[in-house]
Tab-separated table of C-alpha atoms in Angstrom:
chain	number	residue	atom	x	y	z
S	12	GLN	CA	8.186	22.621	-30.163
S	13	ALA	CA	9.394	20.550	-27.242
S	14	GLN	CA	6.814	18.354	-25.548
S	15	LEU	CA	6.896	16.110	-22.501
S	16	VAL	CA	4.129	13.517	-22.097
S	17	GLN	CA	3.757	11.702	-18.787
S	18	SER	CA	2.146	8.419	-17.850
S	19	GLY	CA	-1.323	8.242	-16.323
S	20	ALA	CA	-2.611	8.573	-12.800
S	21	GLU	CA	-1.722	5.923	-10.226
S	22	VAL	CA	-3.284	4.742	-6.976
S	23	LYS	CA	-0.939	2.945	-4.606
S	24	GLU	CA	-1.137	1.515	-1.109
S	25	PRO	CA	1.224	2.734	1.593
S	26	GLY	CA	4.577	0.967	1.376
S	27	ALA	CA	4.299	0.326	-2.368
S	28	SER	CA	6.378	1.843	-5.162
S	29	VAL	CA	5.398	3.944	-8.156
S	30	LYS	CA	7.242	4.577	-11.412
S	31	VAL	CA	6.243	7.582	-13.526
S	32	SER	CA	7.420	7.968	-17.112
S	33	CYS	CA	8.052	11.111	-19.132
S	34	THR	CA	8.498	10.847	-22.909
S	35	ALA	CA	10.121	13.757	-24.710
S	36	SER	CA	9.675	14.861	-28.305
S	37	GLY	CA	10.461	17.860	-30.479
S	38	TYR	CA	14.081	18.249	-29.390
S	39	THR	CA	17.284	16.244	-28.889
S	40	PHE	CA	16.639	14.339	-25.647
S	41	THR	CA	20.282	14.120	-24.613
S	42	SER	CA	20.833	17.873	-24.901
S	43	TYR	CA	18.872	18.711	-21.749
S	44	SER	CA	18.608	17.273	-18.251
S	45	ILE	CA	15.228	16.258	-16.848
S	46	THR	CA	14.012	17.696	-13.555
S	47	TRP	CA	11.246	16.173	-11.419
S	48	VAL	CA	8.972	18.348	-9.295
S	49	ARG	CA	5.940	17.427	-7.198
S	50	GLN	CA	3.009	19.342	-5.816
S	51	ALA	CA	0.864	18.045	-2.975
S	52	PRO	CA	-2.833	19.013	-3.048
S	53	GLY	CA	-3.204	22.730	-2.358
S	54	GLN	CA	0.522	23.109	-1.730
S	55	GLY	CA	3.513	24.626	-3.492
S	56	LEU	CA	6.110	23.157	-5.807
S	57	GLU	CA	8.771	20.848	-4.387
S	58	TRP	CA	11.971	20.085	-6.288
S	59	MET	CA	12.722	16.353	-6.238
S	60	GLY	CA	15.883	16.102	-8.285
S	61	TRP	CA	17.320	15.910	-11.744
S	62	ILE	CA	19.063	13.528	-14.056
S	63	SER	CA	21.544	14.216	-16.816
S	64	THR	CA	20.231	12.563	-19.949
S	65	ASN	CA	23.769	12.680	-21.308
S	66	ASN	CA	25.556	10.570	-18.706
S	67	GLY	CA	22.904	9.489	-16.206
S	68	ASN	CA	24.294	11.534	-13.312
S	69	THR	CA	21.667	12.379	-10.736
S	70	LYS	CA	21.075	14.815	-7.896
S	71	TYR	CA	18.238	14.174	-5.464
S	72	ALA	CA	16.572	16.283	-2.797
S	73	GLN	CA	18.014	15.312	0.556
S	74	ARG	CA	14.607	14.487	2.061
S	75	LEU	CA	13.976	11.904	-0.674
S	76	GLN	CA	17.419	10.312	-0.685
S	77	GLY	CA	17.169	6.543	-0.466
S	78	ARG	CA	13.553	6.426	-1.687
S	79	VAL	CA	13.801	7.974	-5.151
S	80	THR	CA	15.562	6.809	-8.300
S	81	MET	CA	15.634	8.680	-11.606
S	82	THR	CA	16.636	6.948	-14.812
S	83	THR	CA	16.463	7.486	-18.552
S	84	ASP	CA	16.120	5.386	-21.688
S	85	THR	CA	17.745	7.382	-24.458
S	86	SER	CA	16.539	4.919	-27.106
S	87	THR	CA	12.955	6.008	-26.434
S	88	SER	CA	13.660	9.562	-25.148
S	89	THR	CA	11.955	8.617	-21.894
S	90	ALA	CA	12.796	9.574	-18.329
S	91	TYR	CA	11.541	7.659	-15.294
S	92	MET	CA	11.068	8.548	-11.655
S	93	GLU	CA	10.548	5.742	-9.146
S	94	LEU	CA	9.503	6.487	-5.574
S	95	ARG	CA	9.529	3.657	-3.033
S	96	SER	CA	8.045	3.074	0.426
S	97	LEU	CA	5.155	5.364	-0.404
S	98	ARG	CA	3.442	7.260	2.421
S	99	SER	CA	0.199	9.217	2.454
S	100	ASP	CA	2.141	12.491	2.268
S	101	ASP	CA	3.584	11.387	-1.083
S	102	THR	CA	0.143	11.989	-2.576
S	103	ALA	CA	0.808	14.678	-5.172
S	104	VAL	CA	0.950	15.622	-8.813
S	105	TYR	CA	4.373	14.700	-10.151
S	106	TYR	CA	5.835	16.743	-13.003
S	107	CYS	CA	8.808	16.212	-15.237
S	108	ALA	CA	10.386	19.247	-16.868
S	109	ARG	CA	13.183	19.945	-19.304
S	110	GLY	CA	16.384	21.444	-17.972
S	111	ALA	CA	18.277	21.704	-14.727
S	112	LYS	CA	19.533	25.202	-13.802
S	113	ARG	CA	16.689	26.631	-15.856
S	114	VAL	CA	13.570	24.617	-16.551
S	115	ASP	CA	11.405	25.533	-19.491
S	116	TYR	CA	8.996	22.889	-20.809
S	117	TRP	CA	6.853	20.869	-18.377
S	118	GLY	CA	4.911	17.645	-18.667
S	119	GLN	CA	1.184	17.622	-17.977
S	120	GLY	CA	1.624	16.061	-14.548
S	121	THR	CA	0.816	12.631	-13.101
S	122	LEU	CA	-1.412	12.321	-10.048
S	123	VAL	CA	-0.155	9.716	-7.606
S	124	THR	CA	-2.562	8.898	-4.800
S	125	VAL	CA	-1.347	6.903	-1.818
S	126	SER	CA	-4.223	5.385	0.076
S	127	SER	CA	-5.180	2.164	1.745
O	201	GLN	CA	17.276	23.718	1.846
O	202	SER	CA	14.521	26.088	2.931
O	203	ALA	CA	11.989	27.388	0.426
O	204	LEU	CA	12.473	30.904	-0.896
O	205	THR	CA	10.150	33.410	0.750
O	206	GLN	CA	7.338	34.986	-1.264
O	207	PRO	CA	4.294	36.950	-0.106
O	208	ALA	CA	1.249	34.703	0.138
O	209	SER	CA	-0.901	37.029	-1.928
O	210	VAL	CA	-0.716	40.162	-4.036
O	211	SER	CA	-3.625	41.935	-5.671
O	212	GLY	CA	-4.179	44.783	-8.084
O	213	SER	CA	-6.761	46.334	-10.336
O	214	PRO	CA	-6.736	45.875	-14.115
O	215	GLY	CA	-4.091	48.071	-15.712
O	216	GLN	CA	-2.075	48.471	-12.532
O	217	SER	CA	1.411	47.117	-11.878
O	218	ILE	CA	2.266	44.654	-9.132
O	219	THR	CA	5.565	43.276	-7.885
O	220	ILE	CA	6.188	39.900	-6.261
O	221	SER	CA	9.322	39.458	-4.188
O	222	CYS	CA	11.353	36.279	-3.713
O	223	THR	CA	13.877	36.303	-0.882
O	224	GLY	CA	16.604	33.743	-0.454
O	225	THR	CA	20.199	33.700	0.670
O	226	SER	CA	23.673	34.154	-0.752
O	227	SER	CA	23.685	30.382	-1.383
O	228	ASP	CA	20.852	30.609	-3.862
O	229	VAL	CA	19.225	33.800	-5.167
O	230	GLY	CA	22.139	36.030	-4.216
O	231	GLY	CA	24.807	33.717	-5.523
O	232	TYR	CA	23.593	32.883	-9.004
O	233	ASN	CA	21.757	34.435	-11.908
O	234	TYR	CA	19.645	31.313	-12.330
O	235	VAL	CA	16.382	32.698	-10.982
O	236	SER	CA	13.197	31.731	-12.797
O	237	TRP	CA	9.540	32.629	-12.410
O	238	TYR	CA	6.593	30.359	-13.170
O	239	GLN	CA	2.885	31.040	-13.590
O	240	GLN	CA	0.438	28.306	-12.641
O	241	HIS	CA	-3.279	28.356	-13.288
O	242	PRO	CA	-5.487	25.930	-11.299
O	243	GLY	CA	-5.132	22.357	-12.487
O	244	LYS	CA	-2.410	23.258	-14.975
O	245	ALA	CA	1.329	22.698	-15.175
O	246	PRO	CA	3.592	25.627	-14.334
O	247	LYS	CA	4.599	27.876	-17.238
O	248	LEU	CA	7.985	29.574	-17.482
O	249	MET	CA	7.615	33.361	-17.505
O	250	ILE	CA	11.145	34.591	-16.709
O	251	TYR	CA	14.499	32.812	-16.688
O	252	ASP	CA	18.013	33.828	-15.682
O	253	VAL	CA	16.614	36.689	-13.535
O	254	SER	CA	15.290	38.906	-16.307
O	255	ASN	CA	14.928	37.028	-19.598
O	256	ARG	CA	11.574	36.303	-21.185
O	257	PRO	CA	11.010	33.129	-23.208
O	258	SER	CA	9.642	33.530	-26.689
O	259	GLY	CA	5.918	34.258	-26.594
O	260	ILE	CA	5.816	35.750	-23.115
O	261	SER	CA	4.343	39.238	-22.933
O	262	ASN	CA	6.729	42.114	-22.209
O	263	ARG	CA	4.320	43.052	-19.394
O	264	PHE	CA	6.294	40.546	-17.364
O	265	SER	CA	9.740	41.580	-16.172
O	266	GLY	CA	12.249	40.303	-13.631
O	267	SER	CA	15.078	41.754	-11.612
O	268	LYS	CA	17.342	40.946	-8.684
O	269	SER	CA	19.040	42.896	-5.918
O	270	GLY	CA	21.191	41.039	-3.431
O	271	ASN	CA	19.328	38.022	-2.098
O	272	THR	CA	15.921	39.174	-3.374
O	273	ALA	CA	14.495	38.665	-6.844
O	274	SER	CA	11.347	40.359	-8.089
O	275	LEU	CA	8.706	39.770	-10.735
O	276	THR	CA	6.753	42.768	-11.975
O	277	ILE	CA	3.546	42.467	-13.918
O	278	SER	CA	2.545	45.713	-15.578
O	279	GLY	CA	-0.816	46.481	-17.163
O	280	LEU	CA	-2.439	43.789	-15.035
O	281	GLN	CA	-5.047	41.709	-16.881
O	282	ALA	CA	-7.693	39.261	-15.725
O	283	GLU	CA	-5.764	36.378	-17.302
O	284	ASP	CA	-2.789	37.144	-15.039
O	285	GLU	CA	-4.730	35.844	-12.037
O	286	ALA	CA	-2.803	32.735	-11.036
O	287	ASP	CA	-0.200	31.396	-8.638
O	288	TYR	CA	3.385	32.486	-9.215
O	289	TYR	CA	6.516	30.682	-8.067
O	290	CYS	CA	10.140	31.713	-8.148
O	291	SER	CA	12.988	29.219	-8.219
O	292	SER	CA	16.751	29.407	-7.925
O	293	TYR	CA	19.769	27.225	-8.489
O	294	THR	CA	21.688	26.641	-5.245
O	295	SER	CA	25.248	26.098	-4.081
O	296	SER	CA	24.377	22.435	-3.495
O	297	SER	CA	23.644	21.978	-7.216
O	298	THR	CA	19.951	21.686	-6.428
O	299	GLN	CA	16.949	23.886	-7.154
O	300	VAL	CA	14.714	25.512	-4.596
O	301	PHE	CA	11.252	26.929	-5.199
O	302	GLY	CA	9.553	29.849	-3.548
O	303	THR	CA	6.544	29.463	-1.286
O	304	GLY	CA	4.236	30.762	-4.010
O	305	THR	CA	2.147	33.916	-4.423
O	306	LYS	CA	-1.506	34.065	-5.356
O	307	VAL	CA	-2.161	37.020	-7.648
O	308	THR	CA	-5.705	38.354	-7.607
O	309	VAL	CA	-7.028	40.814	-10.168
O	310	LEU	CA	-9.633	42.939	-8.428
């Protein structure tokens, strides 16, 4: 059974950066891309982008271009999402999920709070 | 990329059937058979219910079914049960090689 385990909650000040990790198990990490999705409090799901775990190619949501970077470490089956220049409206639960065109397994979510 | 359009809420009595629509464009829903549906209970991660328009993952009840016509996809829940009360989101692959989610639908079991 595939499983994705994310790092713990973070509190950041405006202007700071955050890096969330997502460690996969139960399947071959390089066989599936990793997608990142976020959900602001009381709001819907927002697609952030994905990364190919095979070759590192990425595709980011246009509104996050320049502030987000997705990477992987295949030696530890871990994906990372770094978001820079944090603003209050970046406060959300961040999810990683397996797949790209179709996403099946999801991590448990990481709450990132941006507050001064 | 604009979010796919879903009704804000849908309700039904136990045992009834309900249908949630998901309207996009020819650049997303209408152009690809990569439409998925997710169920999300409060405080939980989304759960895949339907993929590739009409396929159910292993372990998902056959009370859940999906379809598509033109630029609109639909999720039908038959034999509605109390445990089906949740938020539901559609998603689609797009011509820009991105994904787009629907606005979300709150399902209430009366």
